[in-house]
Amino acid sequence: MFPTERRKRITIKDVAQTAGVSTQTVSRVMNKFSYVSDETRQRVEKVVEQLGYHPSTLARSLIQQRSYTLGVVTFGLKYIGPSRTLNGIADKADELGYMLLIKELDNFDTNRIGDVIDSLLARQVDGIIWVAPEIGNNHTWVDERMDRISVPVLFLAMRPRHNIPSIATDNYQGAVMAIQHLLDCGRKKIGHISGPLGWWEANERKRGWCETLNAADFDTSEQHCAEGNWSSSSGEQAFIQLLDSFPDMDAIFVGNDQMALSVLREAHRRGIRVPEELTVVGFDNIPESAFFYPSLTTVSQDLQLLGEQAVQNVVEMIQAGQGNKSIIAQSRFIQPTLIVRESSKIV
Amino acid sequence: MFPTERRKRITIKDVAQTAGVSTQTVSRVMNKFSYVSDETRQRVEKVVEQLGYHPSTLARSLIQQRSYTLGVVTFGLKYIGPSRTLNGIADKADELGYMLLIKELDNFDTNRIGDVIDSLLARQVDGIIWVAPEIGNNHTWVDERMDRISVPVLFLAMRPRHNIPSIATDNYQGAVMAIQHLLDCGRKKIGHISGPLGWWEANERKRGWCETLNAADFDTSEQHCAEGNWSSSSGEQAFIQLLDSFPDMDAIFVGNDQMALSVLREAHRRGIRVPEELTVVGFDNIPESAFFYPSLTTVSQDLQLLGEQAVQNVVEMIQAGQGNKSIIAQSRFIQPTLIVRESSKIV
DNA sequence: TCGGGTAATGTTATCGATAACATGTTATCG
DNA sequence: CGATAACATGTTATCGATAACATTACCCGA
């Protein structure tokens, strides 16, 4: 069998030669810059069309020191959260004319992180968006290494740090809203199933639960909460444990919707009526949560928007850097909203 | 305030100069090629370390006509399916030393498709993976345009076409397994809620339902099926309609788990016992489906694996192209598996 | 009429690396 | 002992584009 015929790339030189002009003129036509006579422009454009010429972004990036590409570092793409964020990033990037170079982390080894960043920089990305969650001290490298990175880096879902730009959902406020809502429902014994407490986000949610209850003069002892790992199955475990350690609980704030799903199921199995005997509030507002039985009241975080703002922000930083202006690095929060559904509707 | 100090890129020249050798020697050290004396090697390596030199992949790509980057075109990233596939792609790409350049489609306008491909080619991707579903005739361009693309392209979840490499879950077989299972359970009136029938995958699943029932001499009239759009809410609609048009239905094969979720809920609301009065089987095996009430029997498709194989395949095609060998373009199927859970367990 | 601006195009240098070729130095061998 | 191979390094061309500068022609106003 013959080798697959791979057509040779058509370069600016081919166009120039065919059109009988210099490459510079072709470049001028392609970039709609400066002076080209109408006649020449048309001739060149015709040749471009005929040959099917497309400029090499690669070569352009090299000379311009600018690639119109953003690096995106993600973790846990198989979960719905990161991919919704990525969706927002992709949309906005497209709108602003950037492409995305994606790297997925499978661990937080510091060497690995260095390598990932280097490989992005080696490809001349104009900026980097960090979409990996802060867990334990897996972000400590940030403080030491950030100034060695030559392009803007924006962190998502990271605890705000001085002088480092970041955007996150206000998990604390979300939790506050959830608890406030439960209090408004007249609930007085509110338990909590948290995500893994190594996660900054899980911690923030728990803090919201804790502080709001304390402010209302309610108790938040360790018997009133349990820790899961975000998965439905861990939620089930945690709920069973909680039923034991906090038997007269009349409401529960669950760290995410997946875990809340098993709470609903287990409650159902045991004949605990939701919301009458147990009022349930989740977090995240995954699309399915509106179709749980009963439908789940939850805190909705707009991850799509998070992604979009991230791109907007990085691009602003890039442009500021180009113009030699400086943007003050800031941490920003996006406010979540409470979606009230059957699991907390007391008639 | 001072402009943010952006450190100038350290190039191979800087290293060469500092180490007192030619750039070529540095290049040799970096690529562990051919002859370099130990002494020189060490000296260069030390300088590389000191200056923190990292070669520009961009420049290398330009001269080598090879970028070690794959283009990935996706659609509907915000849904769990595509992102699990992407996850598999990311993992394998990393393993094989490739980066990913991602473009998300928001429609299937043919011009837009052309632009997306061009923008990937302009960045010298070595191959392309197409992760957008086949809907209606949104893939007709493939037959006409494929030979104009200068790098290997692999399609996922596309109807097999002659001479065009593709990989897909065997949706038809998955459906066959589901129906066979329901028949084994002694069910005789099996309904179906399909995905949007414009989708090739939805069609295949429906075909599996249809042909398997017919083969067993059962009826598959239009009253026995309804069409949803994959969403839970459409599933609810379709189920209600089906209850009406097919009142003595004793089992139902639902096109995906999200729609099955609302079937379970609506059945519950109406006091239809699952699985005794209505046996339910879904498709996809989303993580939550094991925690539905009752837990859902479903057809599991391994999208992660799909992604991994896609990368493996494209890379093989790339290497074959390099070696001027040719690989015969083939369409491949991945077999799904049936996961039996409570919603079909008849005691 | 001549200097200077605008228009139109070409020439050369450059981005950061590697390919291809050239050169010089040792070792090896018949 | 000279030829040949292996080793070690340097020089120049190249990838595909744009930046920076140069050139030419023409027009206009002082």
JSON list of N, CA, C and O in Angstrom, two decimals, chain B residues 82-131:
[
{"chain": "B", "resi": 82, "resn": "PRO", "atom": "N", "xyz": [-18.78, 13.84, 27.72]},
{"chain": "B", "resi": 82, "resn": "PRO", "atom": "CA", "xyz": [-17.61, 14.36, 27.03]},
{"chain": "B", "resi": 82, "resn": "PRO", "atom": "C", "xyz": [-16.43, 14.59, 27.97]},
{"chain": "B", "resi": 82, "resn": "PRO", "atom": "O", "xyz": [-15.28, 14.39, 27.58]},
{"chain": "B", "resi": 83, "resn": "SER", "atom": "N", "xyz": [-16.71, 14.99, 29.21]},
{"chain": "B", "resi": 83, "resn": "SER", "atom": "CA", "xyz": [-15.56, 15.29, 30.06]},
{"chain": "B", "resi": 83, "resn": "SER", "atom": "C", "xyz": [-14.90, 14.02, 30.56]},
{"chain": "B", "resi": 83, "resn": "SER", "atom": "O", "xyz": [-13.69, 14.01, 30.81]},
{"chain": "B", "resi": 84, "resn": "ARG", "atom": "N", "xyz": [-15.66, 12.95, 30.68]},
{"chain": "B", "resi": 84, "resn": "ARG", "atom": "CA", "xyz": [-14.99, 11.70, 31.03]},
{"chain": "B", "resi": 84, "resn": "ARG", "atom": "C", "xyz": [-14.12, 11.23, 29.88]},
{"chain": "B", "resi": 84, "resn": "ARG", "atom": "O", "xyz": [-13.01, 10.75, 30.07]},
{"chain": "B", "resi": 85, "resn": "THR", "atom": "N", "xyz": [-14.63, 11.39, 28.69]},
{"chain": "B", "resi": 85, "resn": "THR", "atom": "CA", "xyz": [-13.81, 11.05, 27.53]},
{"chain": "B", "resi": 85, "resn": "THR", "atom": "C", "xyz": [-12.55, 11.89, 27.50]},
{"chain": "B", "resi": 85, "resn": "THR", "atom": "O", "xyz": [-11.44, 11.39, 27.32]},
{"chain": "B", "resi": 86, "resn": "LEU", "atom": "N", "xyz": [-12.73, 13.16, 27.73]},
{"chain": "B", "resi": 86, "resn": "LEU", "atom": "CA", "xyz": [-11.59, 14.08, 27.73]},
{"chain": "B", "resi": 86, "resn": "LEU", "atom": "C", "xyz": [-10.58, 13.66, 28.78]},
{"chain": "B", "resi": 86, "resn": "LEU", "atom": "O", "xyz": [-9.37, 13.75, 28.57]},
{"chain": "B", "resi": 87, "resn": "ASN", "atom": "N", "xyz": [-11.09, 13.21, 29.90]},
{"chain": "B", "resi": 87, "resn": "ASN", "atom": "CA", "xyz": [-10.22, 12.75, 30.96]},
{"chain": "B", "resi": 87, "resn": "ASN", "atom": "C", "xyz": [-9.33, 11.60, 30.47]},
{"chain": "B", "resi": 87, "resn": "ASN", "atom": "O", "xyz": [-8.12, 11.59, 30.67]},
{"chain": "B", "resi": 88, "resn": "GLY", "atom": "N", "xyz": [-9.95, 10.65, 29.80]},
{"chain": "B", "resi": 88, "resn": "GLY", "atom": "CA", "xyz": [-9.18, 9.54, 29.25]},
{"chain": "B", "resi": 88, "resn": "GLY", "atom": "C", "xyz": [-8.16, 10.04, 28.24]},
{"chain": "B", "resi": 88, "resn": "GLY", "atom": "O", "xyz": [-7.01, 9.60, 28.23]},
{"chain": "B", "resi": 89, "resn": "ILE", "atom": "N", "xyz": [-8.56, 10.97, 27.43]},
{"chain": "B", "resi": 89, "resn": "ILE", "atom": "CA", "xyz": [-7.66, 11.53, 26.43]},
{"chain": "B", "resi": 89, "resn": "ILE", "atom": "C", "xyz": [-6.48, 12.20, 27.11]},
{"chain": "B", "resi": 89, "resn": "ILE", "atom": "O", "xyz": [-5.31, 11.99, 26.75]},
{"chain": "B", "resi": 90, "resn": "ALA", "atom": "N", "xyz": [-6.77, 12.99, 28.12]},
{"chain": "B", "resi": 90, "resn": "ALA", "atom": "CA", "xyz": [-5.72, 13.74, 28.82]},
{"chain": "B", "resi": 90, "resn": "ALA", "atom": "C", "xyz": [-4.71, 12.78, 29.46]},
{"chain": "B", "resi": 90, "resn": "ALA", "atom": "O", "xyz": [-3.50, 12.97, 29.35]},
{"chain": "B", "resi": 91, "resn": "ASP", "atom": "N", "xyz": [-5.23, 11.75, 30.10]},
{"chain": "B", "resi": 91, "resn": "ASP", "atom": "CA", "xyz": [-4.34, 10.78, 30.75]},
{"chain": "B", "resi": 91, "resn": "ASP", "atom": "C", "xyz": [-3.38, 10.15, 29.76]},
{"chain": "B", "resi": 91, "resn": "ASP", "atom": "O", "xyz": [-2.17, 10.14, 29.95]},
{"chain": "B", "resi": 92, "resn": "LYS", "atom": "N", "xyz": [-3.96, 9.63, 28.70]},
{"chain": "B", "resi": 92, "resn": "LYS", "atom": "CA", "xyz": [-3.14, 8.90, 27.74]},
{"chain": "B", "resi": 92, "resn": "LYS", "atom": "C", "xyz": [-2.17, 9.84, 27.02]},
{"chain": "B", "resi": 92, "resn": "LYS", "atom": "O", "xyz": [-1.02, 9.48, 26.77]},
{"chain": "B", "resi": 93, "resn": "ALA", "atom": "N", "xyz": [-2.66, 11.01, 26.70]},
{"chain": "B", "resi": 93, "resn": "ALA", "atom": "CA", "xyz": [-1.80, 11.96, 26.01]},
{"chain": "B", "resi": 93, "resn": "ALA", "atom": "C", "xyz": [-0.58, 12.27, 26.87]},
{"chain": "B", "resi": 93, "resn": "ALA", "atom": "O", "xyz": [0.55, 12.31, 26.39]},
{"chain": "B", "resi": 94, "resn": "ASP", "atom": "N", "xyz": [-0.84, 12.47, 28.13]},
{"chain": "B", "resi": 94, "resn": "ASP", "atom": "CA", "xyz": [0.25, 12.75, 29.04]},
{"chain": "B", "resi": 94, "resn": "ASP", "atom": "C", "xyz": [1.24, 11.59, 29.04]},
{"chain": "B", "resi": 94, "resn": "ASP", "atom": "O", "xyz": [2.45, 11.79, 28.94]},
{"chain": "B", "resi": 95, "resn": "GLU", "atom": "N", "xyz": [0.70, 10.41, 29.14]},
{"chain": "B", "resi": 95, "resn": "GLU", "atom": "CA", "xyz": [1.54, 9.22, 29.18]},
{"chain": "B", "resi": 95, "resn": "GLU", "atom": "C", "xyz": [2.43, 9.14, 27.94]},
{"chain": "B", "resi": 95, "resn": "GLU", "atom": "O", "xyz": [3.59, 8.78, 28.01]},
{"chain": "B", "resi": 96, "resn": "LEU", "atom": "N", "xyz": [1.88, 9.49, 26.80]},
{"chain": "B", "resi": 96, "resn": "LEU", "atom": "CA", "xyz": [2.64, 9.37, 25.55]},
{"chain": "B", "resi": 96, "resn": "LEU", "atom": "C", "xyz": [3.41, 10.65, 25.19]},
{"chain": "B", "resi": 96, "resn": "LEU", "atom": "O", "xyz": [3.98, 10.75, 24.12]},
{"chain": "B", "resi": 97, "resn": "GLY", "atom": "N", "xyz": [3.39, 11.62, 26.09]},
{"chain": "B", "resi": 97, "resn": "GLY", "atom": "CA", "xyz": [4.19, 12.82, 25.87]},
{"chain": "B", "resi": 97, "resn": "GLY", "atom": "C", "xyz": [3.56, 13.84, 24.92]},
{"chain": "B", "resi": 97, "resn": "GLY", "atom": "O", "xyz": [4.27, 14.61, 24.28]},
{"chain": "B", "resi": 98, "resn": "TYR", "atom": "N", "xyz": [2.26, 13.85, 24.85]},
{"chain": "B", "resi": 98, "resn": "TYR", "atom": "CA", "xyz": [1.60, 14.84, 24.01]},
{"chain": "B", "resi": 98, "resn": "TYR", "atom": "C", "xyz": [0.84, 15.87, 24.85]},
{"chain": "B", "resi": 98, "resn": "TYR", "atom": "O", "xyz": [0.36, 15.54, 25.94]},
{"chain": "B", "resi": 99, "resn": "MET", "atom": "N", "xyz": [0.73, 17.05, 24.34]},
{"chain": "B", "resi": 99, "resn": "MET", "atom": "CA", "xyz": [-0.14, 18.03, 24.98]},
{"chain": "B", "resi": 99, "resn": "MET", "atom": "C", "xyz": [-1.44, 18.11, 24.18]},
{"chain": "B", "resi": 99, "resn": "MET", "atom": "O", "xyz": [-1.51, 17.65, 23.05]},
{"chain": "B", "resi": 100, "resn": "LEU", "atom": "N", "xyz": [-2.42, 18.75, 24.76]},
{"chain": "B", "resi": 100, "resn": "LEU", "atom": "CA", "xyz": [-3.72, 18.85, 24.10]},
{"chain": "B", "resi": 100, "resn": "LEU", "atom": "C", "xyz": [-4.10, 20.29, 23.83]},
{"chain": "B", "resi": 100, "resn": "LEU", "atom": "O", "xyz": [-4.02, 21.15, 24.72]},
{"chain": "B", "resi": 101, "resn": "LEU", "atom": "N", "xyz": [-4.52, 20.53, 22.63]},
{"chain": "B", "resi": 101, "resn": "LEU", "atom": "CA", "xyz": [-5.02, 21.83, 22.26]},
{"chain": "B", "resi": 101, "resn": "LEU", "atom": "C", "xyz": [-6.53, 21.65, 22.06]},
{"chain": "B", "resi": 101, "resn": "LEU", "atom": "O", "xyz": [-6.95, 20.86, 21.23]},
{"chain": "B", "resi": 102, "resn": "ILE", "atom": "N", "xyz": [-7.30, 22.37, 22.86]},
{"chain": "B", "resi": 102, "resn": "ILE", "atom": "CA", "xyz": [-8.73, 22.08, 22.88]},
{"chain": "B", "resi": 102, "resn": "ILE", "atom": "C", "xyz": [-9.59, 23.17, 22.26]},
{"chain": "B", "resi": 102, "resn": "ILE", "atom": "O", "xyz": [-9.36, 24.35, 22.49]},
{"chain": "B", "resi": 103, "resn": "LYS", "atom": "N", "xyz": [-10.55, 22.75, 21.50]},
{"chain": "B", "resi": 103, "resn": "LYS", "atom": "CA", "xyz": [-11.53, 23.67, 20.95]},
{"chain": "B", "resi": 103, "resn": "LYS", "atom": "C", "xyz": [-12.91, 23.11, 21.25]},
{"chain": "B", "resi": 103, "resn": "LYS", "atom": "O", "xyz": [-13.17, 21.94, 21.00]},
{"chain": "B", "resi": 104, "resn": "GLU", "atom": "N", "xyz": [-13.77, 23.93, 21.76]},
{"chain": "B", "resi": 104, "resn": "GLU", "atom": "CA", "xyz": [-15.12, 23.45, 21.98]},
{"chain": "B", "resi": 104, "resn": "GLU", "atom": "C", "xyz": [-16.04, 24.04, 20.92]},
{"chain": "B", "resi": 104, "resn": "GLU", "atom": "O", "xyz": [-16.01, 25.24, 20.64]},
{"chain": "B", "resi": 105, "resn": "LEU", "atom": "N", "xyz": [-16.87, 23.19, 20.34]},
{"chain": "B", "resi": 105, "resn": "LEU", "atom": "CA", "xyz": [-17.84, 23.67, 19.37]},
{"chain": "B", "resi": 105, "resn": "LEU", "atom": "C", "xyz": [-19.10, 24.08, 20.09]},
{"chain": "B", "resi": 105, "resn": "LEU", "atom": "O", "xyz": [-19.49, 23.48, 21.08]},
{"chain": "B", "resi": 106, "resn": "ASP", "atom": "N", "xyz": [-19.78, 25.09, 19.57]},
{"chain": "B", "resi": 106, "resn": "ASP", "atom": "CA", "xyz": [-21.09, 25.37, 20.14]},
{"chain": "B", "resi": 106, "resn": "ASP", "atom": "C", "xyz": [-22.17, 25.15, 19.09]},
{"chain": "B", "resi": 106, "resn": "ASP", "atom": "O", "xyz": [-23.35, 25.23, 19.38]},
{"chain": "B", "resi": 107, "resn": "ASN", "atom": "N", "xyz": [-21.77, 24.88, 17.89]},
{"chain": "B", "resi": 107, "resn": "ASN", "atom": "CA", "xyz": [-22.75, 24.53, 16.86]},
{"chain": "B", "resi": 107, "resn": "ASN", "atom": "C", "xyz": [-22.03, 23.74, 15.78]},
{"chain": "B", "resi": 107, "resn": "ASN", "atom": "O", "xyz": [-20.82, 23.54, 15.84]},
{"chain": "B", "resi": 108, "resn": "PHE", "atom": "N", "xyz": [-22.75, 23.32, 14.78]},
{"chain": "B", "resi": 108, "resn": "PHE", "atom": "CA", "xyz": [-22.13, 22.48, 13.78]},
{"chain": "B", "resi": 108, "resn": "PHE", "atom": "C", "xyz": [-22.14, 23.12, 12.40]},
{"chain": "B", "resi": 108, "resn": "PHE", "atom": "O", "xyz": [-22.14, 22.44, 11.38]},
{"chain": "B", "resi": 109, "resn": "ASP", "atom": "N", "xyz": [-22.13, 24.41, 12.41]},
{"chain": "B", "resi": 109, "resn": "ASP", "atom": "CA", "xyz": [-22.03, 25.14, 11.16]},
{"chain": "B", "resi": 109, "resn": "ASP", "atom": "C", "xyz": [-20.75, 24.70, 10.44]},
{"chain": "B", "resi": 109, "resn": "ASP", "atom": "O", "xyz": [-19.67, 24.65, 11.03]},
{"chain": "B", "resi": 110, "resn": "THR", "atom": "N", "xyz": [-20.89, 24.38, 9.18]},
{"chain": "B", "resi": 110, "resn": "THR", "atom": "CA", "xyz": [-19.75, 23.82, 8.46]},
{"chain": "B", "resi": 110, "resn": "THR", "atom": "C", "xyz": [-18.57, 24.79, 8.38]},
{"chain": "B", "resi": 110, "resn": "THR", "atom": "O", "xyz": [-17.41, 24.40, 8.46]},
{"chain": "B", "resi": 111, "resn": "ASN", "atom": "N", "xyz": [-18.88, 26.07, 8.24]},
{"chain": "B", "resi": 111, "resn": "ASN", "atom": "CA", "xyz": [-17.79, 27.05, 8.21]},
{"chain": "B", "resi": 111, "resn": "ASN", "atom": "C", "xyz": [-17.02, 27.03, 9.51]},
{"chain": "B", "resi": 111, "resn": "ASN", "atom": "O", "xyz": [-15.79, 27.04, 9.53]},
{"chain": "B", "resi": 112, "resn": "ARG", "atom": "N", "xyz": [-17.79, 27.01, 10.55]},
{"chain": "B", "resi": 112, "resn": "ARG", "atom": "CA", "xyz": [-17.18, 26.99, 11.88]},
{"chain": "B", "resi": 112, "resn": "ARG", "atom": "C", "xyz": [-16.26, 25.78, 12.02]},
{"chain": "B", "resi": 112, "resn": "ARG", "atom": "O", "xyz": [-15.14, 25.89, 12.54]},
{"chain": "B", "resi": 113, "resn": "ILE", "atom": "N", "xyz": [-16.72, 24.66, 11.53]},
{"chain": "B", "resi": 113, "resn": "ILE", "atom": "CA", "xyz": [-15.91, 23.45, 11.61]},
{"chain": "B", "resi": 113, "resn": "ILE", "atom": "C", "xyz": [-14.61, 23.61, 10.84]},
{"chain": "B", "resi": 113, "resn": "ILE", "atom": "O", "xyz": [-13.54, 23.29, 11.33]},
{"chain": "B", "resi": 114, "resn": "GLY", "atom": "N", "xyz": [-14.72, 24.17, 9.65]},
{"chain": "B", "resi": 114, "resn": "GLY", "atom": "CA", "xyz": [-13.52, 24.42, 8.86]},
{"chain": "B", "resi": 114, "resn": "GLY", "atom": "C", "xyz": [-12.55, 25.32, 9.60]},
{"chain": "B", "resi": 114, "resn": "GLY", "atom": "O", "xyz": [-11.36, 25.06, 9.65]},
{"chain": "B", "resi": 115, "resn": "ASP", "atom": "N", "xyz": [-13.08, 26.36, 10.21]},
{"chain": "B", "resi": 115, "resn": "ASP", "atom": "CA", "xyz": [-12.22, 27.29, 10.94]},
{"chain": "B", "resi": 115, "resn": "ASP", "atom": "C", "xyz": [-11.51, 26.60, 12.09]},
{"chain": "B", "resi": 115, "resn": "ASP", "atom": "O", "xyz": [-10.32, 26.83, 12.33]},
{"chain": "B", "resi": 116, "resn": "VAL", "atom": "N", "xyz": [-12.27, 25.79, 12.79]},
{"chain": "B", "resi": 116, "resn": "VAL", "atom": "CA", "xyz": [-11.67, 25.10, 13.94]},
{"chain": "B", "resi": 116, "resn": "VAL", "atom": "C", "xyz": [-10.51, 24.22, 13.49]},
{"chain": "B", "resi": 116, "resn": "VAL", "atom": "O", "xyz": [-9.43, 24.25, 14.07]},
{"chain": "B", "resi": 117, "resn": "ILE", "atom": "N", "xyz": [-10.74, 23.48, 12.45]},
{"chain": "B", "resi": 117, "resn": "ILE", "atom": "CA", "xyz": [-9.68, 22.62, 11.93]},
{"chain": "B", "resi": 117, "resn": "ILE", "atom": "C", "xyz": [-8.48, 23.44, 11.48]},
{"chain": "B", "resi": 117, "resn": "ILE", "atom": "O", "xyz": [-7.34, 23.14, 11.81]},
{"chain": "B", "resi": 118, "resn": "ASP", "atom": "N", "xyz": [-8.77, 24.52, 10.77]},
{"chain": "B", "resi": 118, "resn": "ASP", "atom": "CA", "xyz": [-7.66, 25.36, 10.31]},
{"chain": "B", "resi": 118, "resn": "ASP", "atom": "C", "xyz": [-6.86, 25.91, 11.48]},
{"chain": "B", "resi": 118, "resn": "ASP", "atom": "O", "xyz": [-5.64, 25.97, 11.44]},
{"chain": "B", "resi": 119, "resn": "SER", "atom": "N", "xyz": [-7.57, 26.32, 12.51]},
{"chain": "B", "resi": 119, "resn": "SER", "atom": "CA", "xyz": [-6.84, 26.92, 13.62]},
{"chain": "B", "resi": 119, "resn": "SER", "atom": "C", "xyz": [-5.99, 25.88, 14.33]},
{"chain": "B", "resi": 119, "resn": "SER", "atom": "O", "xyz": [-4.92, 26.19, 14.85]},
{"chain": "B", "resi": 120, "resn": "LEU", "atom": "N", "xyz": [-6.43, 24.65, 14.32]},
{"chain": "B", "resi": 120, "resn": "LEU", "atom": "CA", "xyz": [-5.60, 23.60, 14.90]},
{"chain": "B", "resi": 120, "resn": "LEU", "atom": "C", "xyz": [-4.38, 23.33, 14.01]},
{"chain": "B", "resi": 120, "resn": "LEU", "atom": "O", "xyz": [-3.25, 23.23, 14.50]},
{"chain": "B", "resi": 121, "resn": "LEU", "atom": "N", "xyz": [-4.63, 23.24, 12.73]},
{"chain": "B", "resi": 121, "resn": "LEU", "atom": "CA", "xyz": [-3.52, 22.97, 11.81]},
{"chain": "B", "resi": 121, "resn": "LEU", "atom": "C", "xyz": [-2.50, 24.11, 11.83]},
{"chain": "B", "resi": 121, "resn": "LEU", "atom": "O", "xyz": [-1.31, 23.88, 11.71]},
{"chain": "B", "resi": 122, "resn": "ALA", "atom": "N", "xyz": [-3.00, 25.32, 11.98]},
{"chain": "B", "resi": 122, "resn": "ALA", "atom": "CA", "xyz": [-2.09, 26.47, 12.01]},
{"chain": "B", "resi": 122, "resn": "ALA", "atom": "C", "xyz": [-1.14, 26.37, 13.19]},
{"chain": "B", "resi": 122, "resn": "ALA", "atom": "O", "xyz": [-0.09, 26.99, 13.21]},
{"chain": "B", "resi": 123, "resn": "ARG", "atom": "N", "xyz": [-1.56, 25.62, 14.17]},
{"chain": "B", "resi": 123, "resn": "ARG", "atom": "CA", "xyz": [-0.68, 25.44, 15.33]},
{"chain": "B", "resi": 123, "resn": "ARG", "atom": "C", "xyz": [0.05, 24.12, 15.26]},
{"chain": "B", "resi": 123, "resn": "ARG", "atom": "O", "xyz": [0.56, 23.63, 16.24]},
{"chain": "B", "resi": 124, "resn": "GLN", "atom": "N", "xyz": [0.07, 23.54, 14.11]},
{"chain": "B", "resi": 124, "resn": "GLN", "atom": "CA", "xyz": [0.89, 22.35, 13.86]},
{"chain": "B", "resi": 124, "resn": "GLN", "atom": "C", "xyz": [0.53, 21.14, 14.68]},
{"chain": "B", "resi": 124, "resn": "GLN", "atom": "O", "xyz": [1.43, 20.39, 15.08]},
{"chain": "B", "resi": 125, "resn": "VAL", "atom": "N", "xyz": [-0.73, 20.96, 15.04]},
{"chain": "B", "resi": 125, "resn": "VAL", "atom": "CA", "xyz": [-1.05, 19.74, 15.77]},
{"chain": "B", "resi": 125, "resn": "VAL", "atom": "C", "xyz": [-0.65, 18.55, 14.93]},
{"chain": "B", "resi": 125, "resn": "VAL", "atom": "O", "xyz": [-0.70, 18.59, 13.71]},
{"chain": "B", "resi": 126, "resn": "ASP", "atom": "N", "xyz": [-0.24, 17.48, 15.59]},
{"chain": "B", "resi": 126, "resn": "ASP", "atom": "CA", "xyz": [0.19, 16.29, 14.88]},
{"chain": "B", "resi": 126, "resn": "ASP", "atom": "C", "xyz": [-0.98, 15.38, 14.52]},
{"chain": "B", "resi": 126, "resn": "ASP", "atom": "O", "xyz": [-0.84, 14.48, 13.70]},
{"chain": "B", "resi": 127, "resn": "GLY", "atom": "N", "xyz": [-2.11, 15.61, 15.19]},
{"chain": "B", "resi": 127, "resn": "GLY", "atom": "CA", "xyz": [-3.28, 14.79, 14.93]},
{"chain": "B", "resi": 127, "resn": "GLY", "atom": "C", "xyz": [-4.49, 15.42, 15.59]},
{"chain": "B", "resi": 127, "resn": "GLY", "atom": "O", "xyz": [-4.34, 16.33, 16.41]},
{"chain": "B", "resi": 128, "resn": "ILE", "atom": "N", "xyz": [-5.68, 14.94, 15.22]},
{"chain": "B", "resi": 128, "resn": "ILE", "atom": "CA", "xyz": [-6.89, 15.54, 15.76]},
{"chain": "B", "resi": 128, "resn": "ILE", "atom": "C", "xyz": [-7.85, 14.45, 16.24]},
{"chain": "B", "resi": 128, "resn": "ILE", "atom": "O", "xyz": [-8.01, 13.43, 15.57]},
{"chain": "B", "resi": 129, "resn": "ILE", "atom": "N", "xyz": [-8.44, 14.69, 17.39]},
{"chain": "B", "resi": 129, "resn": "ILE", "atom": "CA", "xyz": [-9.48, 13.77, 17.87]},
{"chain": "B", "resi": 129, "resn": "ILE", "atom": "C", "xyz": [-10.80, 14.53, 17.91]},
{"chain": "B", "resi": 129, "resn": "ILE", "atom": "O", "xyz": [-10.88, 15.61, 18.50]},
{"chain": "B", "resi": 130, "resn": "TRP", "atom": "N", "xyz": [-11.79, 13.96, 17.29]},
{"chain": "B", "resi": 130, "resn": "TRP", "atom": "CA", "xyz": [-13.08, 14.63, 17.16]},
{"chain": "B", "resi": 130, "resn": "TRP", "atom": "C", "xyz": [-14.06, 14.00, 18.15]},
{"chain": "B", "resi": 130, "resn": "TRP", "atom": "O", "xyz": [-14.47, 12.86, 18.00]},
{"chain": "B", "resi": 131, "resn": "VAL", "atom": "N", "xyz": [-14.41, 14.78, 19.18]},
{"chain": "B", "resi": 131, "resn": "VAL", "atom": "CA", "xyz": [-15.22, 14.20, 20.26]},
{"chain": "B", "resi": 131, "resn": "VAL", "atom": "C", "xyz": [-16.65, 14.74, 20.24]},
{"chain": "B", "resi": 131, "resn": "VAL", "atom": "O", "xyz": [-17.32, 14.80, 21.26]}
]
